[in-house]
Coordinates of N, CA, C and O and ligand atoms in Angstrom, one line a residue:
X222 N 63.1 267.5 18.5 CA 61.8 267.0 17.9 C 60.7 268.0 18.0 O 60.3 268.1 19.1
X223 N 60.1 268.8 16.8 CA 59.5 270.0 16.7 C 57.9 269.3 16.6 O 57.1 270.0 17.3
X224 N 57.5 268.6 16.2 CA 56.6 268.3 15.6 C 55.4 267.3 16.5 O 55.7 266.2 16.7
X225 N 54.0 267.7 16.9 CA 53.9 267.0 18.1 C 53.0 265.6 17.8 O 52.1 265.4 18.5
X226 N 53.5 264.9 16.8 CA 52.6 264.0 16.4 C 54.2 263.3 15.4 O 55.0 264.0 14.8
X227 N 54.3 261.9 15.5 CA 55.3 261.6 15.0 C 54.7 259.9 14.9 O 53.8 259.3 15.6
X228 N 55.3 259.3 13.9 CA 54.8 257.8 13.1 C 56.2 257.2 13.2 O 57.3 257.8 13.0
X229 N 55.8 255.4 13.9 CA 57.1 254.8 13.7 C 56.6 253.3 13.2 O 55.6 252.7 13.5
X230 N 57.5 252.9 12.4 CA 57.0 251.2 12.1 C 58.3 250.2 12.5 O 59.5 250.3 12.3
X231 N 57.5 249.5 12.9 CA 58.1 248.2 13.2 C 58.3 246.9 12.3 O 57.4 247.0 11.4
X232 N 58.9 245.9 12.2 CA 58.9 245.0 11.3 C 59.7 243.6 11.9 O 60.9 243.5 12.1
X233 N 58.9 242.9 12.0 CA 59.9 241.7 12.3 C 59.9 240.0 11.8 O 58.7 239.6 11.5
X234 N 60.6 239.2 11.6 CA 59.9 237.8 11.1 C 61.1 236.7 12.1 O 62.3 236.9 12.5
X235 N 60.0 235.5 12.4 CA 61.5 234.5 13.4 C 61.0 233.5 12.3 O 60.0 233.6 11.6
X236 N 62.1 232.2 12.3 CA 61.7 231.1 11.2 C 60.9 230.2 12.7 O 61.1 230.4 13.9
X237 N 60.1 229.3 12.1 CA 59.3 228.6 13.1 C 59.7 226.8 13.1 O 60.0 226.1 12.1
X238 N 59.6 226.4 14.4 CA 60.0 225.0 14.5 C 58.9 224.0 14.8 O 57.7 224.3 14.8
X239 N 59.5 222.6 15.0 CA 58.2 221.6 15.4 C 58.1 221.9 16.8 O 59.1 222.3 17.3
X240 N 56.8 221.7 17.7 CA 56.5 222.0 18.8 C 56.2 223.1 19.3 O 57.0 224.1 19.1
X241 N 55.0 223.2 20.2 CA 54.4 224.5 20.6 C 55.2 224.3 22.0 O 56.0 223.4 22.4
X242 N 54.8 225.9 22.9 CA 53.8 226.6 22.0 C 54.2 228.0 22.0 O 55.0 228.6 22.8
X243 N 53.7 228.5 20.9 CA 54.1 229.8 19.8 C 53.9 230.9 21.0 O 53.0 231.0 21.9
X244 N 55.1 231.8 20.6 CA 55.0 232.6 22.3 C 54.8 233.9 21.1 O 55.6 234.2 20.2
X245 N 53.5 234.8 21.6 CA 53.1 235.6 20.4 C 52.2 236.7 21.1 O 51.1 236.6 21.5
X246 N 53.0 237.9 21.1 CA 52.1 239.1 22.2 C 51.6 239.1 23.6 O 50.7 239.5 24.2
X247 N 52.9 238.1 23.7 CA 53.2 238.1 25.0 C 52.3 236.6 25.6 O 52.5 236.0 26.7
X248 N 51.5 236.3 24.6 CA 50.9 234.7 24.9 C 51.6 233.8 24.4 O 52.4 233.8 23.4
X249 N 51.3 232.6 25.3 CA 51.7 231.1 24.7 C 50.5 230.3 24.1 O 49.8 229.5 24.7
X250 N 50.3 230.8 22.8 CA 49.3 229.7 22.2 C 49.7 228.4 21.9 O 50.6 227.9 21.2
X251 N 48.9 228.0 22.4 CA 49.2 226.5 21.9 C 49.0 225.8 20.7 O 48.1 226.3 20.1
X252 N 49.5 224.8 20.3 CA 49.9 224.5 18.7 C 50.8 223.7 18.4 O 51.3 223.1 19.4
X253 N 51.1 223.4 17.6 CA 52.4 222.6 16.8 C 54.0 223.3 16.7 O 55.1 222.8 16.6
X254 N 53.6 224.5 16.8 CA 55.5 225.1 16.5 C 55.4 226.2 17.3 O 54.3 226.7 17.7
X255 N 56.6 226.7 17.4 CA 57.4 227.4 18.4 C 58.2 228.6 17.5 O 58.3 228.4 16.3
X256 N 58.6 229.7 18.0 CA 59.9 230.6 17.1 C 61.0 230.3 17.5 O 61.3 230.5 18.7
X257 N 61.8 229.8 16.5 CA 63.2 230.1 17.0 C 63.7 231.4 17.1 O 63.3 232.2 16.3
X258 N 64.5 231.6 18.1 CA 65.5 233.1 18.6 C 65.9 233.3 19.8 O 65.8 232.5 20.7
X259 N 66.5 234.4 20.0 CA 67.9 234.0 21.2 C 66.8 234.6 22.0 O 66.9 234.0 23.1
X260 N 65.8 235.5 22.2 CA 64.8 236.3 23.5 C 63.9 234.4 23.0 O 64.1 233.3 22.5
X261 N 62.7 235.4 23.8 CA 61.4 234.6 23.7 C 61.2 234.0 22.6 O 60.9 232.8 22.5
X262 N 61.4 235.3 21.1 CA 61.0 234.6 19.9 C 59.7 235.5 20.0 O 58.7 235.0 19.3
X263 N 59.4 236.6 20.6 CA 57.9 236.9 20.2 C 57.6 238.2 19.7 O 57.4 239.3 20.2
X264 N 57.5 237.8 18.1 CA 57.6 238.7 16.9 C 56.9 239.8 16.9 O 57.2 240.8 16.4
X265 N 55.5 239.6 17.7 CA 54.8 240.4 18.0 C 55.5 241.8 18.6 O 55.7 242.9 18.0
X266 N 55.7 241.4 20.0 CA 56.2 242.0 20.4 C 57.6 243.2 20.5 O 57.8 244.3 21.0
X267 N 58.6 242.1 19.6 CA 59.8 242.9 18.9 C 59.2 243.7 17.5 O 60.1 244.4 17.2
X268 N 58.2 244.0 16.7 CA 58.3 244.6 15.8 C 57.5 245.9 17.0 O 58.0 247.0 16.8
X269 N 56.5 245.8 17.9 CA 56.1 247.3 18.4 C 57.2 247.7 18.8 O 57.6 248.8 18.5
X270 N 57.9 246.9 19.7 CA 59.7 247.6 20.3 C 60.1 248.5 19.1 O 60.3 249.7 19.1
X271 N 60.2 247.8 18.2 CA 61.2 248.5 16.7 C 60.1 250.1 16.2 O 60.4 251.3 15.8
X272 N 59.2 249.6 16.5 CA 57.9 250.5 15.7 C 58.0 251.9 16.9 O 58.0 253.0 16.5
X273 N 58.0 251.7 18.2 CA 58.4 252.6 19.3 C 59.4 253.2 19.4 O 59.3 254.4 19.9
X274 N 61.1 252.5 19.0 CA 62.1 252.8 19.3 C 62.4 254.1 18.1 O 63.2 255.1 18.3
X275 N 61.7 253.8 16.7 CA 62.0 254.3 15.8 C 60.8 255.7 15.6 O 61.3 256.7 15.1
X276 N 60.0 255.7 15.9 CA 59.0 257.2 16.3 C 60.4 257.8 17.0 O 60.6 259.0 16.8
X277 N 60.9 257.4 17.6 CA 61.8 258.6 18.0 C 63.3 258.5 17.7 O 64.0 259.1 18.4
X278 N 63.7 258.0 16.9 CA 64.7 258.1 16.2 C 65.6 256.8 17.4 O 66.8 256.5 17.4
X279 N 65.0 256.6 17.9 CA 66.0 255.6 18.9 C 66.8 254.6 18.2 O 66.5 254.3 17.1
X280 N 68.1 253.7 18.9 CA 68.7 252.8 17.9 C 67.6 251.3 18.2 O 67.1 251.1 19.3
X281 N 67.4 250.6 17.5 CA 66.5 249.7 17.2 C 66.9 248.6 18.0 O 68.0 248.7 18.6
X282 N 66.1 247.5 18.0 CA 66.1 246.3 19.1 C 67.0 245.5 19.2 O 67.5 245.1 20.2
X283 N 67.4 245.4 17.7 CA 68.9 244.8 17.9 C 70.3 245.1 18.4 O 71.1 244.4 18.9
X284 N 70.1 246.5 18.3 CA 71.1 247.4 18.9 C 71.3 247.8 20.4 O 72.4 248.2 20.8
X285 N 70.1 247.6 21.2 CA 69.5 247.6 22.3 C 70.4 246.4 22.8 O 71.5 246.4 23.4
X286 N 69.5 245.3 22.4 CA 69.5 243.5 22.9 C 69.8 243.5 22.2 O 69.1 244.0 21.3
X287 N 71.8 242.9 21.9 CA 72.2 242.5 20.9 C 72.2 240.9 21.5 O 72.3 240.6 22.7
X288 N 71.9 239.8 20.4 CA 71.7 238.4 20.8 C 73.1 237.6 20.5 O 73.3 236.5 19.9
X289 N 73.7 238.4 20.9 CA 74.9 237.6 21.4 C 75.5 237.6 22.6 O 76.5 237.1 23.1
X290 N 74.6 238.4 23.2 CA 74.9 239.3 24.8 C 74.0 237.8 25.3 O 72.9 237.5 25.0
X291 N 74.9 237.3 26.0 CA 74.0 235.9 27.3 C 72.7 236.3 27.9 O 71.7 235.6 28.0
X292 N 72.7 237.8 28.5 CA 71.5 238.2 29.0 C 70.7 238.4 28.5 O 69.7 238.8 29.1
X293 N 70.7 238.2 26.9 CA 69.4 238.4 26.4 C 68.6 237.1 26.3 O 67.4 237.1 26.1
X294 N 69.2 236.3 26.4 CA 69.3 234.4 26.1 C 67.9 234.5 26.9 O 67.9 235.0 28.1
X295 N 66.6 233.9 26.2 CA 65.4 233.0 26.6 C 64.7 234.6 27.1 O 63.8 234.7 28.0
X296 N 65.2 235.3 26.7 CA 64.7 236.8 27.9 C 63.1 236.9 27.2 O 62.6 236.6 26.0
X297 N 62.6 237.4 28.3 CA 61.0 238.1 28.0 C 60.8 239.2 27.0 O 61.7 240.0 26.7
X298 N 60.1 239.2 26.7 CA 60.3 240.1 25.4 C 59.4 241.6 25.8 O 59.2 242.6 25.2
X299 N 58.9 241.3 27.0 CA 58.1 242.6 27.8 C 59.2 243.4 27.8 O 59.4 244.4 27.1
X300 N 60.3 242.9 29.1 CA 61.2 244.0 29.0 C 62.1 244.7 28.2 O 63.0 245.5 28.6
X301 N 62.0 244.2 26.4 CA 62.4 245.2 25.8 C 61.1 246.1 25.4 O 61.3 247.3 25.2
X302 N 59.5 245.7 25.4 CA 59.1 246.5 25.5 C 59.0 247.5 26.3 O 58.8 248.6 25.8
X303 N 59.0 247.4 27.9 CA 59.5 248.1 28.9 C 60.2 249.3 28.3 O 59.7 250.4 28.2
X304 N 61.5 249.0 28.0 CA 62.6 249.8 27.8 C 62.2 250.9 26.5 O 62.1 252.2 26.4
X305 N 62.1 250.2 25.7 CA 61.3 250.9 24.5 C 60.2 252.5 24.9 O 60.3 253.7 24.5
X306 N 59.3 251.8 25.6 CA 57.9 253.0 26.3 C 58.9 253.8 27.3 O 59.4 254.9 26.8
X307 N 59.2 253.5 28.4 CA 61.2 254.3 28.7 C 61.1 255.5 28.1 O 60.6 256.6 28.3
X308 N 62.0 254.9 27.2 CA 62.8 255.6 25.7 C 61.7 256.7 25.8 O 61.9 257.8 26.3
X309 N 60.7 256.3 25.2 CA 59.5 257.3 24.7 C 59.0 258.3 25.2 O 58.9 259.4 24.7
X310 N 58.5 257.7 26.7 CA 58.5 259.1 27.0 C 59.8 259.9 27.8 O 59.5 261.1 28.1
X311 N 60.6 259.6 28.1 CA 61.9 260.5 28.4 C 62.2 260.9 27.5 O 63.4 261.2 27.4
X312 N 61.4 261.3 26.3 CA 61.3 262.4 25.2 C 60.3 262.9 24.9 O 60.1 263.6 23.9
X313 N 59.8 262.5 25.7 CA 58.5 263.4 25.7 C 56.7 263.2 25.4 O 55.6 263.7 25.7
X314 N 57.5 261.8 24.5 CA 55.8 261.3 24.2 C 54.9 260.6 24.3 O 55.5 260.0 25.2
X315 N 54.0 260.0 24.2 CA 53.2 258.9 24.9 C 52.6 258.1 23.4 O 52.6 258.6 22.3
X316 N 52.0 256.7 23.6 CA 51.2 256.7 22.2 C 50.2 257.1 22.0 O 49.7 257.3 23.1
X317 N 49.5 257.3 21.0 CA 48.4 257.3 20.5 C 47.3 256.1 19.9 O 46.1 256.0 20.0
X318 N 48.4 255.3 19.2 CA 47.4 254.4 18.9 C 48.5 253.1 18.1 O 49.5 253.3 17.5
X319 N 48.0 252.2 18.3 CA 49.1 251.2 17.4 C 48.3 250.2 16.9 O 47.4 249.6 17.4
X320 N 48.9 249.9 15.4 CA 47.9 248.9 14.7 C 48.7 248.3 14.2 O 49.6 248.7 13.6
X321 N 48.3 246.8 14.5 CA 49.6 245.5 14.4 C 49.1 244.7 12.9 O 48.1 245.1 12.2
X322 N 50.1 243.5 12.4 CA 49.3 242.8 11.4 C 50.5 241.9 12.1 O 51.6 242.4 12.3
X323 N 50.2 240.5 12.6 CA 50.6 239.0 12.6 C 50.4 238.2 11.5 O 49.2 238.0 11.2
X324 N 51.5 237.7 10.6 CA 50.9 236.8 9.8 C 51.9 235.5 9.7 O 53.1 235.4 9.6
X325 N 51.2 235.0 9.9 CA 51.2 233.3 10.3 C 50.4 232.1 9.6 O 49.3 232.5 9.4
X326 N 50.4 230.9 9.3 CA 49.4 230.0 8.9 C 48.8 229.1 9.9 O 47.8 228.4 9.9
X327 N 49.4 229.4 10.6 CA 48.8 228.3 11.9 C 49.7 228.3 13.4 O 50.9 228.5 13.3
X328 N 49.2 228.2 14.4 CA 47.5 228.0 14.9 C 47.1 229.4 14.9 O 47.7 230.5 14.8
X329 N 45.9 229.2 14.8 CA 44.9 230.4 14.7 C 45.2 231.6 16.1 O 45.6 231.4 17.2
X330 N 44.9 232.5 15.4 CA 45.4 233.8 16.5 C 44.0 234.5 17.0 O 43.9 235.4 17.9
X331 N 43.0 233.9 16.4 CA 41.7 234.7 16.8 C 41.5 234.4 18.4 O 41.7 235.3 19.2
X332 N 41.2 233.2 18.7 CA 40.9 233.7 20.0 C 41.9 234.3 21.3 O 41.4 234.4 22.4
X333 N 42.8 234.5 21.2 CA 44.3 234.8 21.6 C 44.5 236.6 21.5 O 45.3 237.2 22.2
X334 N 43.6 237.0 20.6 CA 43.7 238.5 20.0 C 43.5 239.6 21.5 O 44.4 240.4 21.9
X335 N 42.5 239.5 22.0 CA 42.4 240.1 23.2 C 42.8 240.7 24.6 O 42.7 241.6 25.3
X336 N 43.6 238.9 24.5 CA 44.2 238.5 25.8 C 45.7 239.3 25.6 O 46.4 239.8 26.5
X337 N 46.1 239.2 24.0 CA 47.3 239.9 24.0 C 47.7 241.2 24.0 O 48.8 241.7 24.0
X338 N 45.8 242.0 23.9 CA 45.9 243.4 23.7 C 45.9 244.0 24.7 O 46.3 245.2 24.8
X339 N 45.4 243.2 26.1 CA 45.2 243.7 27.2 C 46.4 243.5 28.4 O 46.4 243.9 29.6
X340 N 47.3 242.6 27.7 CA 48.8 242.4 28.1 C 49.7 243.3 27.7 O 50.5 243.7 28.6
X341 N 49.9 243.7 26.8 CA 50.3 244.7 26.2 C 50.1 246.3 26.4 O 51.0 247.0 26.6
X342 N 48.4 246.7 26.4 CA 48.4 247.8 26.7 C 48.3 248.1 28.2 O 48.0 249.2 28.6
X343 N 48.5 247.0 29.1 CA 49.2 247.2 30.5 C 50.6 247.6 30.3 O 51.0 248.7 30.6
X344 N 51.5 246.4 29.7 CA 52.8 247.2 29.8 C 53.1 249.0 29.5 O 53.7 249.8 30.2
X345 N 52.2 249.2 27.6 CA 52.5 250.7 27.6 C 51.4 251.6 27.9 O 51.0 252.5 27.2
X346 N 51.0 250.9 29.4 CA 50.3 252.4 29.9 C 49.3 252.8 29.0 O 49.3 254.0 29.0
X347 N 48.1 252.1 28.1 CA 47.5 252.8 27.2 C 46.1 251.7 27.6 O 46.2 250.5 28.1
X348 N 44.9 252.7 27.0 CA 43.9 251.6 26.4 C 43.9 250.9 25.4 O 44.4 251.2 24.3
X349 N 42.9 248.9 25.8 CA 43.2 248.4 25.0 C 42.7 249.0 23.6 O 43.3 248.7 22.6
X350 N 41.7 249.8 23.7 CA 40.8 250.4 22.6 C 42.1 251.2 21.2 O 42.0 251.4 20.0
X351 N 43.4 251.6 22.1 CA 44.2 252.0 21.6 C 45.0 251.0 20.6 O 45.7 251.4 19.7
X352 N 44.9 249.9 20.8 CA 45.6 248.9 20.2 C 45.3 247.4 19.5 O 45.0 246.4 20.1
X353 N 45.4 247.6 18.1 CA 44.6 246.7 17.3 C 45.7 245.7 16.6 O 46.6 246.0 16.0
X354 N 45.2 244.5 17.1 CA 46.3 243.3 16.1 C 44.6 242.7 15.5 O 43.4 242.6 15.9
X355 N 45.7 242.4 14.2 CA 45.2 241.5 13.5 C 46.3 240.2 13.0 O 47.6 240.4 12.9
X356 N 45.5 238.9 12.7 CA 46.5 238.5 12.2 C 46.0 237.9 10.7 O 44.9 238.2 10.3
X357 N 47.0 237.1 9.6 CA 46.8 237.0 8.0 C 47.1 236.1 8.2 O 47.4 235.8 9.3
X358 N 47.3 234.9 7.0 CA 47.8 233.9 6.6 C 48.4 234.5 5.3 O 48.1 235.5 4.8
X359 N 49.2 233.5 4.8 CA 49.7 233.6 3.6 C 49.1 232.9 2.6 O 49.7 232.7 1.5
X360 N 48.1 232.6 2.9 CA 47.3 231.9 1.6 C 48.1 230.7 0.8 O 47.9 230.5 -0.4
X361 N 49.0 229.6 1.6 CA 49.6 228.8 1.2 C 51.3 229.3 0.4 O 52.0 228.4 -0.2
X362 N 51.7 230.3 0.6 CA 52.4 231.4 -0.6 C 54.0 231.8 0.3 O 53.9 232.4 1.3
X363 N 54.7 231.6 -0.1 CA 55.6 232.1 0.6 C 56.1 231.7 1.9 O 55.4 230.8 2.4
X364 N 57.3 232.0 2.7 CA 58.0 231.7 3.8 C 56.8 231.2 5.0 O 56.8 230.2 5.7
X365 N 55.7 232.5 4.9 CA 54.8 232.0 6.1 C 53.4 231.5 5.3 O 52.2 231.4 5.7
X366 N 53.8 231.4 4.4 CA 52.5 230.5 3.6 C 52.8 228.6 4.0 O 52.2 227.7 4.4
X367 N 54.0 229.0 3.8 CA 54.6 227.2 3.8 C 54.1 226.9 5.4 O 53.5 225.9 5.7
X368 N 54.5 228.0 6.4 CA 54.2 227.6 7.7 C 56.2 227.5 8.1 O 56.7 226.9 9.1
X369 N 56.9 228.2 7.3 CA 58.2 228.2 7.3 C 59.0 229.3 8.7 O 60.2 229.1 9.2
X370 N 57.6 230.6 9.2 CA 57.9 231.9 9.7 C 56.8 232.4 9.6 O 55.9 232.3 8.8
X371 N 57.2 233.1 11.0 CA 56.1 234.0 11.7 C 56.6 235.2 11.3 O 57.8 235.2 11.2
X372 N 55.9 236.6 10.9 CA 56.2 237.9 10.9 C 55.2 238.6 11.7 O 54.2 238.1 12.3
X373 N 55.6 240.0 11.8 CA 54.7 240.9 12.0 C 55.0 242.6 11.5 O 56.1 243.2 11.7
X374 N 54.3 243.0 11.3 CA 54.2 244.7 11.0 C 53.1 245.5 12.2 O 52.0 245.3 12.5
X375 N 54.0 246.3 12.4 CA 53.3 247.5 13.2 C 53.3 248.9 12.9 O 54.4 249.4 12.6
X376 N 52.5 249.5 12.9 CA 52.7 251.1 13.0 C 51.8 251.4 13.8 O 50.7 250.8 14.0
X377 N 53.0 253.1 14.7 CA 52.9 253.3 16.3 C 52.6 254.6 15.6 O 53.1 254.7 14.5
X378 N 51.7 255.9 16.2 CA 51.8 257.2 16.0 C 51.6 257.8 17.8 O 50.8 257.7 18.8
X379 N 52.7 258.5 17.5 CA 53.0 258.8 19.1 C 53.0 260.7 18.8 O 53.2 261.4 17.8
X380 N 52.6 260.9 20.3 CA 52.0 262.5 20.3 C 53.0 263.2 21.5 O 53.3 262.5 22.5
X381 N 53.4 264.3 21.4 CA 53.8 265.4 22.6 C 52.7 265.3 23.7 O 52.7 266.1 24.7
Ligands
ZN1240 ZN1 62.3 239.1 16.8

């Protein structure tokens, strides 16, 4: 790896059920629905894993935690981020900065935004100033318009 500045994205979506509460960047907000999936379910979380693993050409989350392995069953979704930051720097590099997008219709993520930035950039070792979520709705439109699924997108730019 020649180049001392390198970009990775992340991408993830869980379908959502009745009953809170929504486990999302590492918080439990509270709410009406929950993610289904074999970890926590926290989408947040698994698209920076993907967005990290992939700045360095790493094999991706699923590949890691495959969710048919029992030990992934109900797991925290920290320690694939854990493993992920690992990966990262035992090659050398650290991040620079990461900017998330959550999109969801409900419950609101605003007041929740901070608490998850500063959970987060404890696990990877960075300032929160380094790391920006936002979240969207879908304007009534689509899988997470209906309120059907949670997604999220990340992009990580990680340095030598
Ligand atoms: Zn996921």
């Amino acid at each position: 790896m020649t180049h001392a500045i390198r970009i990775g994205l992340g991408y993830d979506s869980h379908r959502l059920g009745n009953g809170g509460p929504l486990r999302v960047g590492g918080i439990d907000v509270p709410g009406e629905v929950h993610a289904i999936g074999h970890s926590d379910a926290d989408v947040l979380l698994h698209a920076i894993t993907d967005a990290i693993l992939g700045s360095v050409c790493e094999a991706d989350i699923g590949r890691l935690f495959p969710d048919d392995d029992p030990a992934n069953k109900g797991r925290d979704s920290f320690d694939f981020l854990a493993e992920a930051i690992r990966r990262l720097h035992g090659k050398g590099y650290s991040i620079v900065n990461l900017d998330c997008v959550v999109l969801l219709e409900r419950p609101k993520m605003a007041p929740h935004i901070d608490n998850m930035r500063s959970q987060i950039a404890e696990v990877l070792q960075i300032s929160v100033d380094d790391i920006s979520i936002k979240a969207k709705t879908g304007e009534g439109v689509g899988e997470v318009g209906g309120g059907a699924a949670i997604a999220a997108r990340v992009v990580v730019l990680v340095g030598k």
